[in-house]
Amino acid sequence: MLPARNQEAMAAAASGTYSYCSRPRALPARRRYREEEPVRYANLMYDRRVVRGNTYALHALPWVGSPDPLEIQRQREAHRKALARKRAKEQHQSRTPEPVEGRKHVDVQTELYLEELGDRIIEVDVECQTDAFLDRPPTPLFIPAKTGRDVATQIEEGELFDFDIEVKPMLEVLIGKIIEQALLEVMEEEELANLRAHQYAYEELRNAELAEVQRLEEQERRHREEKERRKNQQSQLLQKQKETSEKIAARAFAQRYLADLIPSVFSSLRDSGYFYDPVERGLYYFSFFFTGSIVQCSLYIYF
Amino acid sequence: SCFLGSLSLALSESDSWGVFSEQRESIPQYRGMAHARISAKLPPDIDPTKAAIAFGERALPKLNEELQSPELLTRQRALMALCDLVHDPENVYQAIQLGFLDNLKYLLLDHDSTVREKTTEVLYIMASHNVGRDGFIKYGVIPALSQLLNDPVDICRRNMHRAFEIMAELPRGAVGIVDSSLISSLVLKLKTELDEIQELILDTLSGCLCIEAFEALATGAVSILKEKLTHPSVAIRSKAARVLLGISVPLEGKNIVWDEEVIPVLVSLLEDSDPEVRANAAGALMNATITTQGKYAALSADAIPPLLKLVDDETSKVRLNAIKALTMLSEAPEGRKTLLNHVDLFRGQLNDSSEAVSRAAKIAIKVIEWKP
C-alpha cells in the first residue's frame, strides 16, 4: 500500500497502537503467479479490510464524521513535506549525469543477444540422489567448537634465552663425559705400560741375581764336592799308606820270625832224632823188631 | 615456533622446526592443547647396538638384570654397554660387588659368538684393574675362562689369552693359573695357535714359570720353545727366549735344556738384530751354563766370542746378561784361560751407568782371576 498513507495515519494517531484508515476502494487482487486469471473478487479470508483477531480491546476507529480542519491541514502539510523529502531524496540519488554539450544519452545493447526480461523466473529442475548401498562414510572428526579468545604470541630472536650461554653447561657435560672416558682408557693403558716396564726392569735384576745365586750355589757345590773328593782321595791315600806300611811291617816281622825258623826246625828235628843214618836206624830197629815195640816206633814216625 | 627444537644439539638430526610444529598440529587431538612430548618422533638413537644405561646407581644393577635376559639382543646390547662402563675402576668394583662375575661366567658358554666375544672383552678389561684381578681369583674365573681354549672364534681366544697374560703378571694370578692346571694345555696350544695368540701364551708362560716350572717341563715345553727360537717373527723369538730363561732356572730345566741341545741355538741367537732377542738369549745361556755340562756345551758351541761382543751393547739388559753368562763360563778352566786375555773389557764396564752391570763386572773379574 502506499507508504504515505501509512505514515499519515501513524503521524495522526501518535498513541502507538496501530490504526489505519483509508477510503474504501476496491482493491485489485495482486497477481502472483497466474497471468491470465482476472480476479474480480477478493477472497474474504484474504481481504485486508476485514478485521481479524481480538476485537474486544481494539480502539474504535477514530473516524469522526467531519474531520477536524486543523487535522486535515496538518495532514496535508505532512504529506507535502513527505513529497518534498522524497523529491529531495530523488534528486540526491545519483543518476546518470546529464549528457555533455552536443551529446545525447542513447540506450545501447551490451549483450550480443537480446534477452527478454520478464517476470517469469527461470526455473531449472535439478535432481540429486545418493547411490544405493554406499558405505557409510567415516564419521567426520568431531572438532569441538573453538571457545575462548584467540591469542597469538611471537617469540623474537634472543628473547627466550641466549643460546651460547645456555648451551655451555650441556656442552661441558657432554664433552666432559667423553673426555673422562677417554682419559680413563688412556690411564688404564698407561698404568698397564708402567706396570709392565716396572716388571721388566725388576725381572732383569731378578734374573741376574737369581743366576748369580745359582752360580754361587753351583760353585759352592762344586767346591764342596771337590773338597769331598780330595778328602776321600786323601783318606784313601792314607789308608793305602797305612796298609802298605802294615804290610811291610808284617813282612819284616814275618821274615825275621821265619828267619830263625829253619835252623830251629832242623835242630828240633835232629833233637827228635829224625835225622838219622838209615843204616844205623835200620840196624837199631832190627834189633827192636823182635822185642815187639813197633807201636812205639810208629808213634815216633807219625811225629 | 620455538627454539627448543634446535636445542637438542648432537642428539638430533638437522630437523627444521617446521617439522616439529607440523607434527604437533597434525595430531588433531593435541591441537590447541599442551602436552609433555615435544614431538611424536623420538630422538634418534645414536648407537642402537648399546643398551640404554640407567642413571647413576641403577646403571649396573639394570645391566645385571639384562644380562640374564633370555632374549639374545638384550644380552648383546647390555654387554656392549658394559664394555664401555668397565673402563672405570669404580664401576669394576661395583660390578664385582653386585655379582657380575657369576653372570659373565655363565655367558662365556653362550651359543652366540658375539656374546662370547664381548664377555671375554669385558673380562679382559676387568683384569687390567687390580680390583678385577682380585675378583677373578676370588670367584674362580680362570677355570671358567679356560673352557674357551678351544673356541672356534679367534677374537674370543685372543681376549681370553690377553686376560690370562695380565693375570700372569701378578704373582697371585700366576698361582691361580698354575692351580687350574692350565700350563700343560697352554704349552700344547703353542704348537697350533696363531702368531698373535702365541705371543700372548709365551708371555703368560713366562709369568707362570716363576711359580712352577715342572709341569711345563713335563709337557715337553723345551722342544717346542726350541722350534720357536727360529721363528721368523722377532717378538716370538724374544718371548720364547724369555720363557727359556725362566724354564732353565730349576735344575731339571737346565738338564733338559742341555739334553735337547738348545744351547747352540741360543748361541746363534746372540747375533740377532733385535736387542730384546739378544738379551733374552744371553739370559737363557746364563741360566743354562750354571751346570758343568751346560758350561762345556756352551764352550763347545763357541759362545765366548759373541758374548764378548755383547758386553759393549747399548742395552743394559744385554750387557748384564752377557757379563753374567761369561762369569758362568769362566768358572770352567778352559773358559778362564780364554777370558783371562779379555779381562780389560770387564774393567771397562766397572763404571757402567747401571749399577747391576758394574756389580756384575766386578764379580766377573773376581771369578776370572781366581786361583784355586
PDB file of N, CA and C in Angstrom, chain A residues 141 143 153-158 160-161 163 166-167 170-171 174 180-181 184-185 187-188 191-192 195-196 199-200 203-216 218-219 221-223 230, chain B residues 1 3 6-7 9-10 28 84-89 125 128-129 133 165-166 169-170 203 210 242 245 248-250 254 286-287 290-292 295 316-317 320 324 327-328 331 356 359 363 367 370:
ATOM      1  N   LEU A 141      35.481 -36.067  11.875  1.00  0.00           N
ATOM      2  CA  LEU A 141      36.105 -35.832  13.162  1.00  0.00           C
ATOM      3  C   LEU A 141      35.348 -34.769  13.897  1.00  0.00           C
ATOM      4  N   ILE A 143      35.312 -31.871  15.779  1.00  0.00           N
ATOM      5  CA  ILE A 143      36.210 -30.777  16.143  1.00  0.00           C
ATOM      6  C   ILE A 143      35.388 -29.850  17.013  1.00  0.00           C
ATOM      7  N   THR A 153      51.150 -15.157  19.973  1.00  0.00           N
ATOM      8  CA  THR A 153      52.379 -14.566  20.508  1.00  0.00           C
ATOM      9  C   THR A 153      53.534 -14.940  19.602  1.00  0.00           C
ATOM     10  N   GLN A 154      54.482 -14.151  19.574  1.00  0.00           N
ATOM     11  CA  GLN A 154      55.642 -14.406  18.716  1.00  0.00           C
ATOM     12  C   GLN A 154      56.897 -14.160  19.535  1.00  0.00           C
ATOM     13  N   ILE A 155      57.750 -15.184  19.522  1.00  0.00           N
ATOM     14  CA  ILE A 155      58.983 -15.025  20.289  1.00  0.00           C
ATOM     15  C   ILE A 155      60.057 -14.546  19.336  1.00  0.00           C
ATOM     16  N   GLU A 156      60.596 -13.421  19.661  1.00  0.00           N
ATOM     17  CA  GLU A 156      61.631 -12.876  18.795  1.00  0.00           C
ATOM     18  C   GLU A 156      62.968 -13.524  19.097  1.00  0.00           C
ATOM     19  N   GLU A 157      63.856 -13.324  18.208  1.00  0.00           N
ATOM     20  CA  GLU A 157      65.164 -13.920  18.421  1.00  0.00           C
ATOM     21  C   GLU A 157      65.846 -13.264  19.600  1.00  0.00           C
ATOM     22  N   GLY A 158      66.405 -14.101  20.441  1.00  0.00           N
ATOM     23  CA  GLY A 158      67.125 -13.554  21.584  1.00  0.00           C
ATOM     24  C   GLY A 158      66.257 -13.256  22.763  1.00  0.00           C
ATOM     25  N   LEU A 160      63.968 -15.486  24.442  1.00  0.00           N
ATOM     26  CA  LEU A 160      63.852 -16.567  25.422  1.00  0.00           C
ATOM     27  C   LEU A 160      65.129 -16.733  26.213  1.00  0.00           C
ATOM     28  N   PHE A 161      66.178 -16.930  25.488  1.00  0.00           N
ATOM     29  CA  PHE A 161      67.449 -17.162  26.175  1.00  0.00           C
ATOM     30  C   PHE A 161      68.560 -16.954  25.177  1.00  0.00           C
ATOM     31  N   PHE A 163      71.412 -18.555  23.384  1.00  0.00           N
ATOM     32  CA  PHE A 163      71.811 -19.927  23.077  1.00  0.00           C
ATOM     33  C   PHE A 163      73.218 -20.255  23.572  1.00  0.00           C
ATOM     34  N   GLU A 166      73.383 -20.705  27.293  1.00  0.00           N
ATOM     35  CA  GLU A 166      72.635 -21.841  27.820  1.00  0.00           C
ATOM     36  C   GLU A 166      73.262 -23.164  27.434  1.00  0.00           C
ATOM     37  N   VAL A 167      73.871 -23.161  26.259  1.00  0.00           N
ATOM     38  CA  VAL A 167      74.356 -24.460  25.791  1.00  0.00           C
ATOM     39  C   VAL A 167      75.661 -24.853  26.476  1.00  0.00           C
ATOM     40  N   MET A 170      75.598 -27.777  29.043  1.00  0.00           N
ATOM     41  CA  MET A 170      75.329 -29.060  28.400  1.00  0.00           C
ATOM     42  C   MET A 170      76.536 -29.548  27.632  1.00  0.00           C
ATOM     43  N   LEU A 171      77.144 -28.626  26.905  1.00  0.00           N
ATOM     44  CA  LEU A 171      78.346 -28.978  26.147  1.00  0.00           C
ATOM     45  C   LEU A 171      79.429 -29.471  27.082  1.00  0.00           C
ATOM     46  N   LEU A 174      78.641 -32.968  28.162  1.00  0.00           N
ATOM     47  CA  LEU A 174      78.856 -33.928  27.070  1.00  0.00           C
ATOM     48  C   LEU A 174      80.336 -34.170  26.850  1.00  0.00           C
ATOM     49  N   GLU A 180      86.340 -37.744  29.871  1.00  0.00           N
ATOM     50  CA  GLU A 180      86.589 -38.558  31.062  1.00  0.00           C
ATOM     51  C   GLU A 180      86.784 -40.016  30.676  1.00  0.00           C
ATOM     52  N   GLN A 181      85.895 -40.477  29.805  1.00  0.00           N
ATOM     53  CA  GLN A 181      86.004 -41.863  29.353  1.00  0.00           C
ATOM     54  C   GLN A 181      87.334 -42.093  28.656  1.00  0.00           C
ATOM     55  N   LEU A 184      90.150 -42.165  31.069  1.00  0.00           N
ATOM     56  CA  LEU A 184      90.178 -43.421  31.804  1.00  0.00           C
ATOM     57  C   LEU A 184      90.876 -44.493  30.998  1.00  0.00           C
ATOM     58  N   GLU A 185      90.499 -44.556  29.715  1.00  0.00           N
ATOM     59  CA  GLU A 185      91.093 -45.608  28.903  1.00  0.00           C
ATOM     60  C   GLU A 185      92.588 -45.387  28.737  1.00  0.00           C
ATOM     61  N   MET A 187      94.520 -43.764  30.757  1.00  0.00           N
ATOM     62  CA  MET A 187      95.184 -44.014  32.040  1.00  0.00           C
ATOM     63  C   MET A 187      95.363 -45.499  32.261  1.00  0.00           C
ATOM     64  N   GLU A 188      94.354 -46.238  31.881  1.00  0.00           N
ATOM     65  CA  GLU A 188      94.426 -47.690  32.011  1.00  0.00           C
ATOM     66  C   GLU A 188      95.628 -48.217  31.257  1.00  0.00           C
ATOM     67  N   GLU A 191      98.790 -47.186  32.820  1.00  0.00           N
ATOM     68  CA  GLU A 191      99.049 -47.952  34.040  1.00  0.00           C
ATOM     69  C   GLU A 191      99.617 -49.308  33.694  1.00  0.00           C
ATOM     70  N   LEU A 192      98.990 -49.940  32.700  1.00  0.00           N
ATOM     71  CA  LEU A 192      99.474 -51.247  32.280  1.00  0.00           C
ATOM     72  C   LEU A 192     100.897 -51.151  31.765  1.00  0.00           C
ATOM     73  N   LEU A 195     103.204 -50.703  34.620  1.00  0.00           N
ATOM     74  CA  LEU A 195     103.314 -51.977  35.331  1.00  0.00           C
ATOM     75  C   LEU A 195     104.292 -52.884  34.618  1.00  0.00           C
ATOM     76  N   ARG A 196     104.121 -52.983  33.291  1.00  0.00           N
ATOM     77  CA  ARG A 196     104.992 -53.867  32.536  1.00  0.00           C
ATOM     78  C   ARG A 196     106.440 -53.410  32.586  1.00  0.00           C
ATOM     79  N   GLN A 199     107.910 -54.250  35.736  1.00  0.00           N
ATOM     80  CA  GLN A 199     108.135 -55.684  35.822  1.00  0.00           C
ATOM     81  C   GLN A 199     109.340 -56.111  35.031  1.00  0.00           C
ATOM     82  N   TYR A 200     109.510 -55.537  33.857  1.00  0.00           N
ATOM     83  CA  TYR A 200     110.671 -55.917  33.057  1.00  0.00           C
ATOM     84  C   TYR A 200     111.963 -55.554  33.762  1.00  0.00           C
ATOM     85  N   GLU A 203     112.403 -57.813  36.554  1.00  0.00           N
ATOM     86  CA  GLU A 203     112.705 -59.164  36.085  1.00  0.00           C
ATOM     87  C   GLU A 203     114.163 -59.278  35.690  1.00  0.00           C
ATOM     88  N   GLU A 204     114.638 -58.217  35.020  1.00  0.00           N
ATOM     89  CA  GLU A 204     116.043 -58.200  34.608  1.00  0.00           C
ATOM     90  C   GLU A 204     116.946 -58.409  35.805  1.00  0.00           C
ATOM     91  N   LEU A 205     116.733 -57.541  36.819  1.00  0.00           N
ATOM     92  CA  LEU A 205     117.571 -57.635  38.008  1.00  0.00           C
ATOM     93  C   LEU A 205     117.414 -58.984  38.676  1.00  0.00           C
ATOM     94  N   ARG A 206     116.134 -59.412  38.725  1.00  0.00           N
ATOM     95  CA  ARG A 206     115.866 -60.668  39.408  1.00  0.00           C
ATOM     96  C   ARG A 206     116.578 -61.814  38.718  1.00  0.00           C
ATOM     97  N   ASN A 207     116.503 -61.826  37.394  1.00  0.00           N
ATOM     98  CA  ASN A 207     117.152 -62.910  36.672  1.00  0.00           C
ATOM     99  C   ASN A 207     118.642 -62.897  36.914  1.00  0.00           C
ATOM    100  N   ALA A 208     119.201 -61.671  36.865  1.00  0.00           N
ATOM    101  CA  ALA A 208     120.637 -61.576  37.076  1.00  0.00           C
ATOM    102  C   ALA A 208     121.009 -62.074  38.468  1.00  0.00           C
ATOM    103  N   GLU A 209     120.250 -61.598  39.456  1.00  0.00           N
ATOM    104  CA  GLU A 209     120.557 -62.011  40.823  1.00  0.00           C
ATOM    105  C   GLU A 209     120.357 -63.501  41.012  1.00  0.00           C
ATOM    106  N   LEU A 210     119.277 -64.004  40.408  1.00  0.00           N
ATOM    107  CA  LEU A 210     118.979 -65.429  40.517  1.00  0.00           C
ATOM    108  C   LEU A 210     120.120 -66.244  39.924  1.00  0.00           C
ATOM    109  N   ALA A 211     120.585 -65.794  38.748  1.00  0.00           N
ATOM    110  CA  ALA A 211     121.679 -66.503  38.100  1.00  0.00           C
ATOM    111  C   ALA A 211     122.916 -66.460  38.981  1.00  0.00           C
ATOM    112  N   GLU A 212     123.145 -65.296  39.560  1.00  0.00           N
ATOM    113  CA  GLU A 212     124.302 -65.146  40.435  1.00  0.00           C
ATOM    114  C   GLU A 212     124.203 -66.115  41.602  1.00  0.00           C
ATOM    115  N   VAL A 213     123.005 -66.131  42.194  1.00  0.00           N
ATOM    116  CA  VAL A 213     122.783 -67.019  43.341  1.00  0.00           C
ATOM    117  C   VAL A 213     123.029 -68.465  42.937  1.00  0.00           C
ATOM    118  N   GLN A 214     122.467 -68.818  41.786  1.00  0.00           N
ATOM    119  CA  GLN A 214     122.625 -70.204  41.363  1.00  0.00           C
ATOM    120  C   GLN A 214     124.068 -70.518  41.043  1.00  0.00           C
ATOM    121  N   ARG A 215     124.723 -69.521  40.473  1.00  0.00           N
ATOM    122  CA  ARG A 215     126.128 -69.744  40.153  1.00  0.00           C
ATOM    123  C   ARG A 215     126.926 -69.972  41.418  1.00  0.00           C
ATOM    124  N   LEU A 216     126.662 -69.111  42.385  1.00  0.00           N
ATOM    125  CA  LEU A 216     127.382 -69.265  43.642  1.00  0.00           C
ATOM    126  C   LEU A 216     127.061 -70.593  44.298  1.00  0.00           C
ATOM    127  N   GLU A 218     126.174 -73.249  42.751  1.00  0.00           N
ATOM    128  CA  GLU A 218     126.842 -74.254  41.948  1.00  0.00           C
ATOM    129  C   GLU A 218     128.330 -74.304  42.306  1.00  0.00           C
ATOM    130  N   GLN A 219     128.873 -73.110  42.418  1.00  0.00           N
ATOM    131  CA  GLN A 219     130.291 -73.012  42.762  1.00  0.00           C
ATOM    132  C   GLN A 219     130.551 -73.679  44.104  1.00  0.00           C
ATOM    133  N   ARG A 221     128.755 -75.841  45.520  1.00  0.00           N
ATOM    134  CA  ARG A 221     128.562 -77.284  45.407  1.00  0.00           C
ATOM    135  C   ARG A 221     129.807 -77.924  44.814  1.00  0.00           C
ATOM    136  N   ARG A 222     130.311 -77.276  43.790  1.00  0.00           N
ATOM    137  CA  ARG A 222     131.483 -77.859  43.142  1.00  0.00           C
ATOM    138  C   ARG A 222     132.654 -77.905  44.085  1.00  0.00           C
ATOM    139  N   HIS A 223     132.825 -76.784  44.769  1.00  0.00           N
ATOM    140  CA  HIS A 223     133.943 -76.737  45.700  1.00  0.00           C
ATOM    141  C   HIS A 223     133.795 -77.793  46.763  1.00  0.00           C
ATOM    142  N   ARG A 230     138.606 -84.728  47.262  1.00  0.00           N
ATOM    143  CA  ARG A 230     140.008 -84.680  47.670  1.00  0.00           C
ATOM    144  C   ARG A 230     140.198 -85.302  49.029  1.00  0.00           C
TER     145      ARG A 230
ATOM    146  N   SER B   1      56.392 -21.045  17.041  1.00  0.00           N
ATOM    147  CA  SER B   1      57.676 -21.605  16.632  1.00  0.00           C
ATOM    148  C   SER B   1      58.650 -21.472  17.785  1.00  0.00           C
ATOM    149  N   PHE B   3      62.529 -22.347  19.739  1.00  0.00           N
ATOM    150  CA  PHE B   3      63.944 -22.655  19.568  1.00  0.00           C
ATOM    151  C   PHE B   3      64.298 -23.986  20.174  1.00  0.00           C
ATOM    152  N   SER B   6      65.731 -26.733  18.090  1.00  0.00           N
ATOM    153  CA  SER B   6      67.126 -26.710  17.657  1.00  0.00           C
ATOM    154  C   SER B   6      68.101 -26.870  18.807  1.00  0.00           C
ATOM    155  N   LEU B   7      67.567 -26.966  20.042  1.00  0.00           N
ATOM    156  CA  LEU B   7      68.467 -27.079  21.186  1.00  0.00           C
ATOM    157  C   LEU B   7      69.081 -28.464  21.304  1.00  0.00           C
ATOM    158  N   LEU B   9      71.136 -30.619  20.476  1.00  0.00           N
ATOM    159  CA  LEU B   9      72.296 -30.497  19.575  1.00  0.00           C
ATOM    160  C   LEU B   9      72.732 -31.737  18.868  1.00  0.00           C
ATOM    161  N   ALA B  10      73.627 -32.388  19.587  1.00  0.00           N
ATOM    162  CA  ALA B  10      74.264 -33.505  18.903  1.00  0.00           C
ATOM    163  C   ALA B  10      73.319 -34.668  18.813  1.00  0.00           C
ATOM    164  N   PRO B  28      45.381 -34.234  15.694  1.00  0.00           N
ATOM    165  CA  PRO B  28      44.263 -33.320  15.924  1.00  0.00           C
ATOM    166  C   PRO B  28      43.893 -33.183  17.389  1.00  0.00           C
ATOM    167  N   ASP B  84      81.838 -50.478  27.784  1.00  0.00           N
ATOM    168  CA  ASP B  84      82.257 -49.086  27.960  1.00  0.00           C
ATOM    169  C   ASP B  84      82.381 -48.722  29.418  1.00  0.00           C
ATOM    170  N   LEU B  85      81.445 -49.219  30.220  1.00  0.00           N
ATOM    171  CA  LEU B  85      81.424 -48.795  31.618  1.00  0.00           C
ATOM    172  C   LEU B  85      82.606 -49.343  32.387  1.00  0.00           C
ATOM    173  N   VAL B  86      83.103 -50.496  31.943  1.00  0.00           N
ATOM    174  CA  VAL B  86      84.046 -51.214  32.771  1.00  0.00           C
ATOM    175  C   VAL B  86      85.454 -50.620  32.713  1.00  0.00           C
ATOM    176  N   HIS B  87      85.638 -49.581  31.890  1.00  0.00           N
ATOM    177  CA  HIS B  87      86.950 -48.930  31.880  1.00  0.00           C
ATOM    178  C   HIS B  87      87.185 -48.147  33.150  1.00  0.00           C
ATOM    179  N   ASP B  88      86.112 -47.851  33.881  1.00  0.00           N
ATOM    180  CA  ASP B  88      86.241 -47.070  35.100  1.00  0.00           C
ATOM    181  C   ASP B  88      86.416 -48.014  36.276  1.00  0.00           C
ATOM    182  N   PRO B  89      87.491 -47.870  37.055  1.00  0.00           N
ATOM    183  CA  PRO B  89      87.723 -48.836  38.135  1.00  0.00           C
ATOM    184  C   PRO B  89      86.608 -48.865  39.168  1.00  0.00           C
ATOM    185  N   ILE B 125      89.132 -56.457  30.128  1.00  0.00           N
ATOM    186  CA  ILE B 125      89.275 -55.087  30.627  1.00  0.00           C
ATOM    187  C   ILE B 125      89.236 -55.079  32.143  1.00  0.00           C
ATOM    188  N   SER B 128      92.504 -55.867  33.766  1.00  0.00           N
ATOM    189  CA  SER B 128      93.569 -54.874  33.770  1.00  0.00           C
ATOM    190  C   SER B 128      93.471 -53.957  34.980  1.00  0.00           C
ATOM    191  N   HIS B 129      92.409 -54.096  35.789  1.00  0.00           N
ATOM    192  CA  HIS B 129      92.343 -53.346  37.038  1.00  0.00           C
ATOM    193  C   HIS B 129      92.629 -54.280  38.182  1.00  0.00           C
ATOM    194  N   ARG B 133      91.339 -58.152  39.138  1.00  0.00           N
ATOM    195  CA  ARG B 133      92.172 -59.339  39.305  1.00  0.00           C
ATOM    196  C   ARG B 133      91.833 -60.061  40.603  1.00  0.00           C
ATOM    197  N   GLU B 165      97.226 -63.367  30.251  1.00  0.00           N
ATOM    198  CA  GLU B 165      98.547 -62.733  30.290  1.00  0.00           C
ATOM    199  C   GLU B 165      98.611 -61.694  31.385  1.00  0.00           C
ATOM    200  N   ILE B 166      97.523 -60.899  31.496  1.00  0.00           N
ATOM    201  CA  ILE B 166      97.529 -59.877  32.540  1.00  0.00           C
ATOM    202  C   ILE B 166      97.501 -60.534  33.912  1.00  0.00           C
ATOM    203  N   GLU B 169     100.882 -61.699  35.118  1.00  0.00           N
ATOM    204  CA  GLU B 169     101.872 -60.719  35.553  1.00  0.00           C
ATOM    205  C   GLU B 169     101.832 -60.518  37.047  1.00  0.00           C
ATOM    206  N   LEU B 170     100.714 -60.886  37.660  1.00  0.00           N
ATOM    207  CA  LEU B 170     100.578 -60.752  39.101  1.00  0.00           C
ATOM    208  C   LEU B 170     100.930 -62.090  39.728  1.00  0.00           C
ATOM    209  N   ASP B 203     103.992 -64.981  26.839  1.00  0.00           N
ATOM    210  CA  ASP B 203     104.072 -64.056  27.968  1.00  0.00           C
ATOM    211  C   ASP B 203     103.453 -64.659  29.213  1.00  0.00           C
ATOM    212  N   CYS B 210     107.731 -68.526  36.926  1.00  0.00           N
ATOM    213  CA  CYS B 210     108.358 -68.094  38.172  1.00  0.00           C
ATOM    214  C   CYS B 210     107.809 -68.896  39.341  1.00  0.00           C
ATOM    215  N   ARG B 242     112.794 -65.639  26.380  1.00  0.00           N
ATOM    216  CA  ARG B 242     112.477 -65.250  27.760  1.00  0.00           C
ATOM    217  C   ARG B 242     111.911 -66.424  28.533  1.00  0.00           C
ATOM    218  N   LEU B 245     114.587 -68.708  29.477  1.00  0.00           N
ATOM    219  CA  LEU B 245     115.292 -68.151  30.620  1.00  0.00           C
ATOM    220  C   LEU B 245     114.620 -68.611  31.906  1.00  0.00           C
ATOM    221  N   SER B 248     114.869 -72.479  32.555  1.00  0.00           N
ATOM    222  CA  SER B 248     116.139 -73.080  32.930  1.00  0.00           C
ATOM    223  C   SER B 248     116.604 -72.652  34.308  1.00  0.00           C
ATOM    224  N   VAL B 249     115.698 -72.109  35.104  1.00  0.00           N
ATOM    225  CA  VAL B 249     116.077 -71.756  36.473  1.00  0.00           C
ATOM    226  C   VAL B 249     116.187 -73.003  37.362  1.00  0.00           C
ATOM    227  N   PRO B 250     115.190 -73.899  37.362  1.00  0.00           N
ATOM    228  CA  PRO B 250     115.373 -75.099  38.187  1.00  0.00           C
ATOM    229  C   PRO B 250     116.337 -76.068  37.517  1.00  0.00           C
ATOM    230  N   LYS B 254     117.541 -76.991  33.506  1.00  0.00           N
ATOM    231  CA  LYS B 254     118.881 -76.860  32.929  1.00  0.00           C
ATOM    232  C   LYS B 254     119.306 -78.154  32.254  1.00  0.00           C
ATOM    233  N   MET B 286     122.914 -67.758  30.342  1.00  0.00           N
ATOM    234  CA  MET B 286     123.420 -67.530  31.686  1.00  0.00           C
ATOM    235  C   MET B 286     122.865 -68.561  32.650  1.00  0.00           C
ATOM    236  N   ASN B 287     121.568 -68.855  32.508  1.00  0.00           N
ATOM    237  CA  ASN B 287     120.978 -69.836  33.410  1.00  0.00           C
ATOM    238  C   ASN B 287     121.383 -71.253  33.050  1.00  0.00           C
ATOM    239  N   ILE B 290     124.990 -72.818  34.180  1.00  0.00           N
ATOM    240  CA  ILE B 290     125.365 -72.948  35.589  1.00  0.00           C
ATOM    241  C   ILE B 290     125.852 -74.371  35.862  1.00  0.00           C
ATOM    242  N   THR B 291     125.202 -75.342  35.209  1.00  0.00           N
ATOM    243  CA  THR B 291     125.678 -76.713  35.392  1.00  0.00           C
ATOM    244  C   THR B 291     126.948 -76.907  34.587  1.00  0.00           C
ATOM    245  N   THR B 292     127.748 -77.848  35.033  1.00  0.00           N
ATOM    246  CA  THR B 292     129.032 -78.084  34.362  1.00  0.00           C
ATOM    247  C   THR B 292     128.822 -78.523  32.926  1.00  0.00           C
ATOM    248  N   LYS B 295     128.082 -75.696  30.834  1.00  0.00           N
ATOM    249  CA  LYS B 295     129.261 -74.887  30.538  1.00  0.00           C
ATOM    250  C   LYS B 295     130.039 -75.470  29.376  1.00  0.00           C
ATOM    251  N   SER B 316     121.241 -52.074  28.467  1.00  0.00           N
ATOM    252  CA  SER B 316     121.878 -52.516  29.708  1.00  0.00           C
ATOM    253  C   SER B 316     121.551 -53.967  30.001  1.00  0.00           C
ATOM    254  N   LYS B 317     120.354 -54.385  29.586  1.00  0.00           N
ATOM    255  CA  LYS B 317     119.964 -55.761  29.889  1.00  0.00           C
ATOM    256  C   LYS B 317     120.887 -56.735  29.166  1.00  0.00           C
ATOM    257  N   LEU B 320     124.250 -56.822  30.929  1.00  0.00           N
ATOM    258  CA  LEU B 320     124.168 -57.530  32.199  1.00  0.00           C
ATOM    259  C   LEU B 320     124.178 -59.031  31.983  1.00  0.00           C
ATOM    260  N   LYS B 324     127.099 -61.806  32.934  1.00  0.00           N
ATOM    261  CA  LYS B 324     126.783 -62.921  33.824  1.00  0.00           C
ATOM    262  C   LYS B 324     127.097 -64.250  33.157  1.00  0.00           C
ATOM    263  N   THR B 327     130.643 -64.870  33.206  1.00  0.00           N
ATOM    264  CA  THR B 327     131.069 -65.278  34.551  1.00  0.00           C
ATOM    265  C   THR B 327     130.900 -66.776  34.740  1.00  0.00           C
ATOM    266  N   MET B 328     129.728 -67.276  34.288  1.00  0.00           N
ATOM    267  CA  MET B 328     129.488 -68.712  34.416  1.00  0.00           C
ATOM    268  C   MET B 328     130.561 -69.503  33.675  1.00  0.00           C
ATOM    269  N   GLU B 331     134.103 -70.087  35.040  1.00  0.00           N
ATOM    270  CA  GLU B 331     134.359 -70.999  36.145  1.00  0.00           C
ATOM    271  C   GLU B 331     134.973 -72.291  35.640  1.00  0.00           C
ATOM    272  N   ALA B 356     123.717 -52.546  38.396  1.00  0.00           N
ATOM    273  CA  ALA B 356     123.770 -54.007  38.326  1.00  0.00           C
ATOM    274  C   ALA B 356     124.910 -54.449  37.427  1.00  0.00           C
ATOM    275  N   ARG B 359     128.278 -54.088  39.133  1.00  0.00           N
ATOM    276  CA  ARG B 359     128.457 -55.146  40.147  1.00  0.00           C
ATOM    277  C   ARG B 359     128.815 -56.460  39.487  1.00  0.00           C
ATOM    278  N   ILE B 363     132.182 -58.879  39.892  1.00  0.00           N
ATOM    279  CA  ILE B 363     132.143 -60.305  40.218  1.00  0.00           C
ATOM    280  C   ILE B 363     132.859 -61.103  39.150  1.00  0.00           C
ATOM    281  N   VAL B 367     135.980 -63.669  39.548  1.00  0.00           N
ATOM    282  CA  VAL B 367     135.912 -65.085  39.213  1.00  0.00           C
ATOM    283  C   VAL B 367     137.010 -65.455  38.228  1.00  0.00           C
ATOM    284  N   TRP B 370     140.439 -65.814  39.776  1.00  0.00           N
ATOM    285  CA  TRP B 370     140.517 -66.698  40.953  1.00  0.00           C
ATOM    286  C   TRP B 370     141.553 -67.790  40.707  1.00  0.00           C
TER     287      TRP B 370
END
